[in-house]
Amino acid sequence: MKTGAIIRIILWAIVALLLLGVLLYFLMGGSWPFGAKTDGFGSSARTEAPAVAERPQQEQINFSDVSKLEIHWISGGVTVESTSGEGSFSEDYTGEEKYRMSWHISGDTLVIEDFSEDLSTLLNINLPSKHLTVSLPRAMEKITVVTTSADVTFSGGVETQKLDVSTVSGRVSGVLARAGEAKAETVSGRVELALGRCGNVDIGTTSGGVSVACYQDLQEAELESVSGALELTIPKGSSYTLDWDTVSGGLHDETGANGGFGSAGTVEIDAETVSGGLTIRSAAEQEMP
């Protein structure tokens, strides 16, 4: 097994342990780094009645000067979709005001966060699970989504030059019309993506399974897993070269050519696993979802 793969596996394990340690610290009533103190596990003490939102929060902005989207979300879900109308984003939460989403525009980047920046109980066990929906009226230069356990879903023909999604246990799934460079990283969350056009794919996971399909233009695919199974669908008519590094995972070629030759170009595949298997398919008999 390659040294780089071993290092990445160790780093993922360290990150998971650190996240668990921080969570337990705050659940036991530890101090917030900026001086405030959480209520701790099981506490419900309050000094005043909380302000309650009467309706879900929805925002509409002019996307003409926004070319990048950045989302930070903890639990619940995130949906990014395309729209023919005006761009907007909303959450389904109707509880305390302090737990509502916050957002701002920095240069050409729309940044959406699950809670306000001054929230001192960010890692308290009483945090609500919320769903965010972002409707994009235009193609993006870059879409970045970072979550802890929130699922991430794409729909409606979203287009972006760069896609970067990272999550601990959330599932990453859906369909994009175009993602020039698509990157996704998870610890245990499954990745299931269908890409109409995509030049490069980079997917890494510890135990979550991976199923990625690209229907046009795919040139390079890098897939890494410890125990999760890897499935890759390459464009119709494509051949491929494979650098396959594993301890006990099996290889299954369902293209019918075992690499073979194709008129649609050659896809360079670099795959690494410990025990997860690798399956390579051709889009010849599959249609875009």
PDB file of C-alpha atoms in Angstrom:
ATOM      1  CA  MET A   1       0.000   0.000   0.000  1.00  0.00           C
ATOM      2  CA  LYS A   2       1.287   3.464  -0.846  1.00  0.00           C
ATOM      3  CA  THR A   3       2.745   5.580   1.941  1.00  0.00           C
ATOM      4  CA  GLY A   4       0.431   8.472   1.055  1.00  0.00           C
ATOM      5  CA  ALA A   5      -2.661   6.316   1.517  1.00  0.00           C
ATOM      6  CA  ILE A   6      -1.491   5.125   4.930  1.00  0.00           C
ATOM      7  CA  ILE A   7      -0.828   8.717   6.039  1.00  0.00           C
ATOM      8  CA  ARG A   8      -4.288   9.823   4.888  1.00  0.00           C
ATOM      9  CA  ILE A   9      -5.942   6.947   6.786  1.00  0.00           C
ATOM     10  CA  ILE A  10      -4.095   7.916   9.984  1.00  0.00           C
ATOM     11  CA  LEU A  11      -5.037  11.601   9.552  1.00  0.00           C
ATOM     12  CA  TRP A  12      -8.727  10.732   9.103  1.00  0.00           C
ATOM     13  CA  ALA A  13      -8.618   8.651  12.301  1.00  0.00           C
ATOM     14  CA  ILE A  14      -7.001  11.517  14.235  1.00  0.00           C
ATOM     15  CA  VAL A  15      -9.609  13.997  12.950  1.00  0.00           C
ATOM     16  CA  ALA A  16     -12.466  11.686  14.022  1.00  0.00           C
ATOM     17  CA  LEU A  17     -10.979  11.278  17.524  1.00  0.00           C
ATOM     18  CA  LEU A  18     -10.458  15.047  17.916  1.00  0.00           C
ATOM     19  CA  LEU A  19     -14.051  15.773  16.894  1.00  0.00           C
ATOM     20  CA  LEU A  20     -15.334  13.200  19.384  1.00  0.00           C
ATOM     21  CA  GLY A  21     -13.152  14.640  22.170  1.00  0.00           C
ATOM     22  CA  VAL A  22     -14.309  18.222  21.517  1.00  0.00           C
ATOM     23  CA  LEU A  23     -17.957  17.144  21.444  1.00  0.00           C
ATOM     24  CA  LEU A  24     -17.681  15.266  24.772  1.00  0.00           C
ATOM     25  CA  TYR A  25     -15.891  18.265  26.345  1.00  0.00           C
ATOM     26  CA  PHE A  26     -18.718  20.637  25.518  1.00  0.00           C
ATOM     27  CA  LEU A  27     -21.443  18.141  26.450  1.00  0.00           C
ATOM     28  CA  MET A  28     -19.946  18.012  29.942  1.00  0.00           C
ATOM     29  CA  GLY A  29     -20.165  21.795  30.247  1.00  0.00           C
ATOM     30  CA  GLY A  30     -16.755  22.865  29.006  1.00  0.00           C
ATOM     31  CA  SER A  31     -15.945  26.480  28.211  1.00  0.00           C
ATOM     32  CA  TRP A  32     -16.278  27.979  24.765  1.00  0.00           C
ATOM     33  CA  PRO A  33     -12.864  29.122  23.486  1.00  0.00           C
ATOM     34  CA  PHE A  34     -13.917  32.792  23.650  1.00  0.00           C
ATOM     35  CA  GLY A  35     -14.895  32.734  27.315  1.00  0.00           C
ATOM     36  CA  ALA A  36     -18.576  31.844  27.269  1.00  0.00           C
ATOM     37  CA  LYS A  37     -19.758  28.633  28.928  1.00  0.00           C
ATOM     38  CA  THR A  38     -22.189  26.089  27.579  1.00  0.00           C
ATOM     39  CA  ASP A  39     -25.051  24.683  29.644  1.00  0.00           C
ATOM     40  CA  GLY A  40     -23.542  21.221  29.507  1.00  0.00           C
ATOM     41  CA  PHE A  41     -25.236  17.872  28.981  1.00  0.00           C
ATOM     42  CA  GLY A  42     -28.836  17.733  30.153  1.00  0.00           C
ATOM     43  CA  SER A  43     -29.009  21.353  31.377  1.00  0.00           C
ATOM     44  CA  SER A  44     -32.018  23.495  30.532  1.00  0.00           C
ATOM     45  CA  ALA A  45     -31.313  26.608  32.634  1.00  0.00           C
ATOM     46  CA  ARG A  46     -32.310  29.903  31.042  1.00  0.00           C
ATOM     47  CA  THR A  47     -32.346  33.503  32.254  1.00  0.00           C
ATOM     48  CA  GLU A  48     -35.140  34.724  29.992  1.00  0.00           C
ATOM     49  CA  ALA A  49     -37.722  33.461  27.548  1.00  0.00           C
ATOM     50  CA  PRO A  50     -36.149  32.856  24.102  1.00  0.00           C
ATOM     51  CA  ALA A  51     -37.253  34.791  21.066  1.00  0.00           C
ATOM     52  CA  VAL A  52     -39.063  32.484  18.644  1.00  0.00           C
ATOM     53  CA  ALA A  53     -39.257  32.849  14.876  1.00  0.00           C
ATOM     54  CA  GLU A  54     -42.787  32.571  13.496  1.00  0.00           C
ATOM     55  CA  ARG A  55     -41.817  31.350  10.047  1.00  0.00           C
ATOM     56  CA  PRO A  56     -38.891  29.682   8.244  1.00  0.00           C
ATOM     57  CA  GLN A  57     -36.179  32.108   7.175  1.00  0.00           C
ATOM     58  CA  GLN A  58     -35.958  32.816   3.440  1.00  0.00           C
ATOM     59  CA  GLU A  59     -33.619  35.221   1.655  1.00  0.00           C
ATOM     60  CA  GLN A  60     -33.495  36.462  -1.935  1.00  0.00           C
ATOM     61  CA  ILE A  61     -30.422  38.154  -3.352  1.00  0.00           C
ATOM     62  CA  ASN A  62     -29.118  39.346  -6.690  1.00  0.00           C
ATOM     63  CA  PHE A  63     -26.724  36.657  -7.898  1.00  0.00           C
ATOM     64  CA  SER A  64     -25.337  38.769 -10.752  1.00  0.00           C
ATOM     65  CA  ASP A  65     -22.192  39.561  -8.743  1.00  0.00           C
ATOM     66  CA  VAL A  66     -21.992  36.203  -6.924  1.00  0.00           C
ATOM     67  CA  SER A  67     -19.937  33.475  -8.577  1.00  0.00           C
ATOM     68  CA  LYS A  68     -18.976  31.346  -5.559  1.00  0.00           C
ATOM     69  CA  LEU A  69     -21.070  29.605  -2.906  1.00  0.00           C
ATOM     70  CA  GLU A  70     -19.721  28.507   0.493  1.00  0.00           C
ATOM     71  CA  ILE A  71     -21.879  26.625   3.025  1.00  0.00           C
ATOM     72  CA  HIS A  72     -21.071  25.553   6.590  1.00  0.00           C
ATOM     73  CA  TRP A  73     -23.731  23.352   8.216  1.00  0.00           C
ATOM     74  CA  ILE A  74     -23.726  20.895  11.137  1.00  0.00           C
ATOM     75  CA  SER A  75     -26.750  18.584  11.106  1.00  0.00           C
ATOM     76  CA  GLY A  76     -29.932  18.074   9.122  1.00  0.00           C
ATOM     77  CA  GLY A  77     -29.457  18.564   5.401  1.00  0.00           C
ATOM     78  CA  VAL A  78     -28.284  20.841   2.590  1.00  0.00           C
ATOM     79  CA  THR A  79     -29.879  20.913  -0.859  1.00  0.00           C
ATOM     80  CA  VAL A  80     -28.327  22.874  -3.729  1.00  0.00           C
ATOM     81  CA  GLU A  81     -30.514  23.161  -6.816  1.00  0.00           C
ATOM     82  CA  SER A  82     -30.761  25.217  -9.984  1.00  0.00           C
ATOM     83  CA  THR A  83     -33.666  27.506 -10.754  1.00  0.00           C
ATOM     84  CA  SER A  84     -34.909  29.475 -13.750  1.00  0.00           C
ATOM     85  CA  GLY A  85     -36.168  32.225 -11.465  1.00  0.00           C
ATOM     86  CA  GLU A  86     -34.495  34.474  -8.938  1.00  0.00           C
ATOM     87  CA  GLY A  87     -31.866  32.966  -6.694  1.00  0.00           C
ATOM     88  CA  SER A  88     -32.792  32.341  -3.079  1.00  0.00           C
ATOM     89  CA  PHE A  89     -31.938  30.312  -0.002  1.00  0.00           C
ATOM     90  CA  SER A  90     -34.023  29.240   2.975  1.00  0.00           C
ATOM     91  CA  GLU A  91     -34.033  27.016   6.038  1.00  0.00           C
ATOM     92  CA  ASP A  92     -36.969  25.100   7.498  1.00  0.00           C
ATOM     93  CA  TYR A  93     -36.341  26.196  11.092  1.00  0.00           C
ATOM     94  CA  THR A  94     -38.980  28.072  13.154  1.00  0.00           C
ATOM     95  CA  GLY A  95     -37.490  28.002  16.663  1.00  0.00           C
ATOM     96  CA  GLU A  96     -35.296  30.357  18.671  1.00  0.00           C
ATOM     97  CA  GLU A  97     -33.801  33.301  16.796  1.00  0.00           C
ATOM     98  CA  LYS A  98     -30.259  32.546  17.963  1.00  0.00           C
ATOM     99  CA  TYR A  99     -30.357  29.217  16.145  1.00  0.00           C
ATOM    100  CA  ARG A 100     -31.297  30.698  12.779  1.00  0.00           C
ATOM    101  CA  MET A 101     -28.869  30.767   9.868  1.00  0.00           C
ATOM    102  CA  SER A 102     -26.581  33.686   9.130  1.00  0.00           C
ATOM    103  CA  TRP A 103     -25.126  34.806   5.799  1.00  0.00           C
ATOM    104  CA  HIS A 104     -22.984  37.444   4.179  1.00  0.00           C
ATOM    105  CA  ILE A 105     -21.371  38.251   0.840  1.00  0.00           C
ATOM    106  CA  SER A 106     -17.594  38.567   0.776  1.00  0.00           C
ATOM    107  CA  GLY A 107     -16.370  39.807  -2.593  1.00  0.00           C
ATOM    108  CA  ASP A 108     -17.921  37.415  -5.110  1.00  0.00           C
ATOM    109  CA  THR A 109     -18.683  34.692  -2.513  1.00  0.00           C
ATOM    110  CA  LEU A 110     -22.005  34.035  -0.793  1.00  0.00           C
ATOM    111  CA  VAL A 111     -21.275  32.480   2.627  1.00  0.00           C
ATOM    112  CA  ILE A 112     -24.103  30.725   4.484  1.00  0.00           C
ATOM    113  CA  GLU A 113     -23.673  29.404   8.031  1.00  0.00           C
ATOM    114  CA  ASP A 114     -26.087  27.381  10.128  1.00  0.00           C
ATOM    115  CA  PHE A 115     -25.914  29.672  13.186  1.00  0.00           C
ATOM    116  CA  SER A 116     -24.923  33.245  13.976  1.00  0.00           C
ATOM    117  CA  GLU A 117     -21.232  33.888  14.569  1.00  0.00           C
ATOM    118  CA  ASP A 118     -21.702  34.915  18.221  1.00  0.00           C
ATOM    119  CA  LEU A 119     -23.536  31.723  19.249  1.00  0.00           C
ATOM    120  CA  SER A 120     -21.736  30.433  22.359  1.00  0.00           C
ATOM    121  CA  THR A 121     -23.439  27.031  22.500  1.00  0.00           C
ATOM    122  CA  LEU A 122     -22.352  25.886  19.060  1.00  0.00           C
ATOM    123  CA  LEU A 123     -21.473  22.374  20.224  1.00  0.00           C
ATOM    124  CA  ASN A 124     -24.265  21.999  22.774  1.00  0.00           C
ATOM    125  CA  ILE A 125     -26.339  18.839  22.478  1.00  0.00           C
ATOM    126  CA  ASN A 126     -29.528  20.944  22.177  1.00  0.00           C
ATOM    127  CA  LEU A 127     -28.633  22.270  18.718  1.00  0.00           C
ATOM    128  CA  PRO A 128     -31.553  21.872  16.280  1.00  0.00           C
ATOM    129  CA  SER A 129     -31.325  19.823  13.117  1.00  0.00           C
ATOM    130  CA  LYS A 130     -32.151  22.077  10.149  1.00  0.00           C
ATOM    131  CA  HIS A 131     -32.461  21.783   6.372  1.00  0.00           C
ATOM    132  CA  LEU A 132     -31.027  24.435   4.058  1.00  0.00           C
ATOM    133  CA  THR A 133     -32.162  24.826   0.435  1.00  0.00           C
ATOM    134  CA  VAL A 134     -30.184  27.019  -1.973  1.00  0.00           C
ATOM    135  CA  SER A 135     -31.623  27.778  -5.427  1.00  0.00           C
ATOM    136  CA  LEU A 136     -29.036  28.995  -7.932  1.00  0.00           C
ATOM    137  CA  PRO A 137     -30.098  30.989 -11.018  1.00  0.00           C
ATOM    138  CA  ARG A 138     -26.723  30.688 -12.733  1.00  0.00           C
ATOM    139  CA  ALA A 139     -23.627  28.511 -13.030  1.00  0.00           C
ATOM    140  CA  MET A 140     -21.092  28.947 -10.232  1.00  0.00           C
ATOM    141  CA  GLU A 141     -17.338  29.233 -10.402  1.00  0.00           C
ATOM    142  CA  LYS A 142     -17.022  27.216  -7.180  1.00  0.00           C
ATOM    143  CA  ILE A 143     -19.361  25.484  -4.733  1.00  0.00           C
ATOM    144  CA  THR A 144     -17.984  24.532  -1.308  1.00  0.00           C
ATOM    145  CA  VAL A 145     -20.044  22.634   1.281  1.00  0.00           C
ATOM    146  CA  VAL A 146     -18.731  21.613   4.715  1.00  0.00           C
ATOM    147  CA  THR A 147     -20.926  19.643   7.151  1.00  0.00           C
ATOM    148  CA  THR A 148     -20.603  17.418  10.192  1.00  0.00           C
ATOM    149  CA  SER A 149     -23.553  15.039   9.830  1.00  0.00           C
ATOM    150  CA  ALA A 150     -25.831  16.922   7.433  1.00  0.00           C
ATOM    151  CA  ASP A 151     -26.609  15.166   4.136  1.00  0.00           C
ATOM    152  CA  VAL A 152     -25.719  17.121   0.976  1.00  0.00           C
ATOM    153  CA  THR A 153     -27.911  16.812  -2.124  1.00  0.00           C
ATOM    154  CA  PHE A 154     -27.624  18.354  -5.608  1.00  0.00           C
ATOM    155  CA  SER A 155     -30.501  18.551  -8.084  1.00  0.00           C
ATOM    156  CA  GLY A 156     -32.001  20.415 -10.997  1.00  0.00           C
ATOM    157  CA  GLY A 157     -28.977  20.699 -13.263  1.00  0.00           C
ATOM    158  CA  VAL A 158     -26.519  22.572 -11.037  1.00  0.00           C
ATOM    159  CA  GLU A 159     -23.376  23.740 -12.881  1.00  0.00           C
ATOM    160  CA  THR A 160     -20.029  24.699 -11.384  1.00  0.00           C
ATOM    161  CA  GLN A 161     -16.397  24.774 -12.429  1.00  0.00           C
ATOM    162  CA  LYS A 162     -15.260  23.421  -9.058  1.00  0.00           C
ATOM    163  CA  LEU A 163     -17.147  21.324  -6.516  1.00  0.00           C
ATOM    164  CA  ASP A 164     -15.684  20.702  -3.051  1.00  0.00           C
ATOM    165  CA  VAL A 165     -17.743  18.820  -0.438  1.00  0.00           C
ATOM    166  CA  SER A 166     -16.504  17.508   2.910  1.00  0.00           C
ATOM    167  CA  THR A 167     -18.489  15.819   5.692  1.00  0.00           C
ATOM    168  CA  VAL A 168     -17.922  13.454   8.603  1.00  0.00           C
ATOM    169  CA  SER A 169     -21.003  11.238   8.454  1.00  0.00           C
ATOM    170  CA  GLY A 170     -23.349  13.008   6.043  1.00  0.00           C
ATOM    171  CA  ARG A 171     -24.292  11.475   2.693  1.00  0.00           C
ATOM    172  CA  VAL A 172     -23.274  13.291  -0.507  1.00  0.00           C
ATOM    173  CA  SER A 173     -25.586  12.575  -3.433  1.00  0.00           C
ATOM    174  CA  GLY A 174     -27.415  13.923  -6.442  1.00  0.00           C
ATOM    175  CA  VAL A 175     -27.031  15.035 -10.042  1.00  0.00           C
ATOM    176  CA  LEU A 176     -25.046  17.945 -11.484  1.00  0.00           C
ATOM    177  CA  ALA A 177     -25.159  18.997 -15.117  1.00  0.00           C
ATOM    178  CA  ARG A 178     -21.500  20.029 -14.946  1.00  0.00           C
ATOM    179  CA  ALA A 179     -18.641  19.985 -12.439  1.00  0.00           C
ATOM    180  CA  GLY A 180     -15.291  20.625 -14.106  1.00  0.00           C
ATOM    181  CA  GLU A 181     -13.466  19.453 -10.982  1.00  0.00           C
ATOM    182  CA  ALA A 182     -15.406  17.419  -8.424  1.00  0.00           C
ATOM    183  CA  LYS A 183     -13.977  16.648  -4.984  1.00  0.00           C
ATOM    184  CA  ALA A 184     -15.718  14.971  -2.028  1.00  0.00           C
ATOM    185  CA  GLU A 185     -14.338  13.725   1.296  1.00  0.00           C
ATOM    186  CA  THR A 186     -16.165  11.796   4.027  1.00  0.00           C
ATOM    187  CA  VAL A 187     -15.368   9.604   7.014  1.00  0.00           C
ATOM    188  CA  SER A 188     -18.416   7.337   7.048  1.00  0.00           C
ATOM    189  CA  GLY A 189     -20.843   9.113   4.718  1.00  0.00           C
ATOM    190  CA  ARG A 190     -21.659   7.533   1.359  1.00  0.00           C
ATOM    191  CA  VAL A 191     -20.960   9.413  -1.896  1.00  0.00           C
ATOM    192  CA  GLU A 192     -23.345   8.938  -4.836  1.00  0.00           C
ATOM    193  CA  LEU A 193     -22.904  11.496  -7.621  1.00  0.00           C
ATOM    194  CA  ALA A 194     -23.926  11.614 -11.279  1.00  0.00           C
ATOM    195  CA  LEU A 195     -22.094  14.251 -13.319  1.00  0.00           C
ATOM    196  CA  GLY A 196     -23.159  15.197 -16.819  1.00  0.00           C
ATOM    197  CA  ARG A 197     -19.779  16.703 -17.676  1.00  0.00           C
ATOM    198  CA  CYS A 198     -16.703  16.475 -15.506  1.00  0.00           C
ATOM    199  CA  GLY A 199     -12.997  16.643 -16.226  1.00  0.00           C
ATOM    200  CA  ASN A 200     -11.525  15.450 -12.912  1.00  0.00           C
ATOM    201  CA  VAL A 201     -12.972  13.488  -9.977  1.00  0.00           C
ATOM    202  CA  ASP A 202     -11.310  13.163  -6.534  1.00  0.00           C
ATOM    203  CA  ILE A 203     -13.237  11.169  -3.905  1.00  0.00           C
ATOM    204  CA  GLY A 204     -11.879  10.058  -0.516  1.00  0.00           C
ATOM    205  CA  THR A 205     -13.657   8.140   2.257  1.00  0.00           C
ATOM    206  CA  THR A 206     -12.804   5.939   5.235  1.00  0.00           C
ATOM    207  CA  SER A 207     -15.752   3.555   5.441  1.00  0.00           C
ATOM    208  CA  GLY A 208     -18.431   5.152   3.278  1.00  0.00           C
ATOM    209  CA  GLY A 209     -19.143   3.624  -0.116  1.00  0.00           C
ATOM    210  CA  VAL A 210     -18.524   5.553  -3.334  1.00  0.00           C
ATOM    211  CA  SER A 211     -20.550   5.502  -6.551  1.00  0.00           C
ATOM    212  CA  VAL A 212     -19.595   8.160  -9.100  1.00  0.00           C
ATOM    213  CA  ALA A 213     -20.708   8.396 -12.731  1.00  0.00           C
ATOM    214  CA  CYS A 214     -19.421  10.844 -15.334  1.00  0.00           C
ATOM    215  CA  TYR A 215     -21.120  10.886 -18.725  1.00  0.00           C
ATOM    216  CA  GLN A 216     -18.846  13.224 -20.698  1.00  0.00           C
ATOM    217  CA  ASP A 217     -15.289  14.585 -20.729  1.00  0.00           C
ATOM    218  CA  LEU A 218     -13.834  12.597 -17.813  1.00  0.00           C
ATOM    219  CA  GLN A 219     -10.021  12.614 -17.906  1.00  0.00           C
ATOM    220  CA  GLU A 220      -8.830  11.670 -14.405  1.00  0.00           C
ATOM    221  CA  ALA A 221     -10.447   9.897 -11.453  1.00  0.00           C
ATOM    222  CA  GLU A 222      -8.786   9.481  -8.058  1.00  0.00           C
ATOM    223  CA  LEU A 223     -10.648   7.276  -5.577  1.00  0.00           C
ATOM    224  CA  GLU A 224      -9.515   6.390  -2.048  1.00  0.00           C
ATOM    225  CA  SER A 225     -11.141   4.271   0.641  1.00  0.00           C
ATOM    226  CA  VAL A 226     -10.249   2.100   3.622  1.00  0.00           C
ATOM    227  CA  SER A 227     -13.195  -0.293   3.657  1.00  0.00           C
ATOM    228  CA  GLY A 228     -15.842   1.353   1.485  1.00  0.00           C
ATOM    229  CA  ALA A 229     -16.577  -0.125  -1.944  1.00  0.00           C
ATOM    230  CA  LEU A 230     -15.693   2.027  -4.969  1.00  0.00           C
ATOM    231  CA  GLU A 231     -17.807   2.218  -8.140  1.00  0.00           C
ATOM    232  CA  LEU A 232     -16.900   4.369 -11.138  1.00  0.00           C
ATOM    233  CA  THR A 233     -18.856   4.810 -14.365  1.00  0.00           C
ATOM    234  CA  ILE A 234     -16.829   6.290 -17.224  1.00  0.00           C
ATOM    235  CA  PRO A 235     -18.175   7.967 -20.406  1.00  0.00           C
ATOM    236  CA  LYS A 236     -19.488   5.902 -23.279  1.00  0.00           C
ATOM    237  CA  GLY A 237     -16.696   4.875 -25.659  1.00  0.00           C
ATOM    238  CA  SER A 238     -13.893   5.680 -23.209  1.00  0.00           C
ATOM    239  CA  SER A 239     -10.954   3.443 -22.462  1.00  0.00           C
ATOM    240  CA  TYR A 240      -9.008   3.647 -19.232  1.00  0.00           C
ATOM    241  CA  THR A 241      -5.654   3.090 -17.584  1.00  0.00           C
ATOM    242  CA  LEU A 242      -5.634   1.922 -13.976  1.00  0.00           C
ATOM    243  CA  ASP A 243      -3.239   2.325 -11.052  1.00  0.00           C
ATOM    244  CA  TRP A 244      -4.889   0.032  -8.469  1.00  0.00           C
ATOM    245  CA  ASP A 245      -3.413  -0.324  -4.973  1.00  0.00           C
ATOM    246  CA  THR A 246      -5.170  -2.538  -2.403  1.00  0.00           C
ATOM    247  CA  VAL A 247      -4.613  -5.087   0.364  1.00  0.00           C
ATOM    248  CA  SER A 248      -7.609  -7.360  -0.097  1.00  0.00           C
ATOM    249  CA  GLY A 249     -10.146  -5.508  -2.268  1.00  0.00           C
ATOM    250  CA  GLY A 250     -11.312  -7.117  -5.505  1.00  0.00           C
ATOM    251  CA  LEU A 251     -11.402  -5.552  -8.986  1.00  0.00           C
ATOM    252  CA  HIS A 252     -14.461  -5.889 -11.258  1.00  0.00           C
ATOM    253  CA  ASP A 253     -14.414  -4.604 -14.832  1.00  0.00           C
ATOM    254  CA  GLU A 254     -17.903  -4.283 -16.312  1.00  0.00           C
ATOM    255  CA  THR A 255     -16.948  -2.192 -19.349  1.00  0.00           C
ATOM    256  CA  GLY A 256     -16.568  -5.303 -21.469  1.00  0.00           C
ATOM    257  CA  ALA A 257     -13.132  -4.247 -22.705  1.00  0.00           C
ATOM    258  CA  ASN A 258     -10.923  -4.579 -19.621  1.00  0.00           C
ATOM    259  CA  GLY A 259      -9.461  -1.166 -20.270  1.00  0.00           C
ATOM    260  CA  GLY A 260      -9.606  -1.662 -23.991  1.00  0.00           C
ATOM    261  CA  PHE A 261      -9.602   1.054 -26.606  1.00  0.00           C
ATOM    262  CA  GLY A 262     -12.135   3.784 -27.149  1.00  0.00           C
ATOM    263  CA  SER A 263     -12.873   6.715 -29.403  1.00  0.00           C
ATOM    264  CA  ALA A 264     -13.915   9.033 -26.528  1.00  0.00           C
ATOM    265  CA  GLY A 265     -10.488   9.327 -24.945  1.00  0.00           C
ATOM    266  CA  THR A 266      -8.686   7.538 -22.141  1.00  0.00           C
ATOM    267  CA  VAL A 267      -9.562   7.979 -18.477  1.00  0.00           C
ATOM    268  CA  GLU A 268      -6.687   7.787 -15.999  1.00  0.00           C
ATOM    269  CA  ILE A 269      -7.911   5.999 -12.838  1.00  0.00           C
ATOM    270  CA  ASP A 270      -5.916   5.991  -9.597  1.00  0.00           C
ATOM    271  CA  ALA A 271      -7.618   3.917  -6.873  1.00  0.00           C
ATOM    272  CA  GLU A 272      -6.472   2.931  -3.374  1.00  0.00           C
ATOM    273  CA  THR A 273      -8.253   0.828  -0.756  1.00  0.00           C
ATOM    274  CA  VAL A 274      -7.439  -1.513   2.113  1.00  0.00           C
ATOM    275  CA  SER A 275     -10.366  -3.921   1.866  1.00  0.00           C
ATOM    276  CA  GLY A 276     -12.873  -2.111  -0.339  1.00  0.00           C
ATOM    277  CA  GLY A 277     -13.378  -3.406  -3.863  1.00  0.00           C
ATOM    278  CA  LEU A 278     -13.366  -1.444  -7.130  1.00  0.00           C
ATOM    279  CA  THR A 279     -15.948  -1.735  -9.921  1.00  0.00           C
ATOM    280  CA  ILE A 280     -15.545   0.069 -13.249  1.00  0.00           C
ATOM    281  CA  ARG A 281     -18.521   0.447 -15.563  1.00  0.00           C
ATOM    282  CA  SER A 282     -19.206   2.092 -18.909  1.00  0.00           C
ATOM    283  CA  ALA A 283     -22.001   4.589 -19.477  1.00  0.00           C
ATOM    284  CA  ALA A 284     -22.694   2.896 -22.822  1.00  0.00           C
ATOM    285  CA  GLU A 285     -25.909   1.310 -21.529  1.00  0.00           C
ATOM    286  CA  GLN A 286     -26.792   3.922 -18.918  1.00  0.00           C
ATOM    287  CA  GLU A 287     -28.581   7.212 -19.270  1.00  0.00           C
ATOM    288  CA  MET A 288     -28.033  10.364 -17.255  1.00  0.00           C
ATOM    289  CA  PRO A 289     -30.460  10.299 -14.289  1.00  0.00           C
TER     290      PRO A 289
END
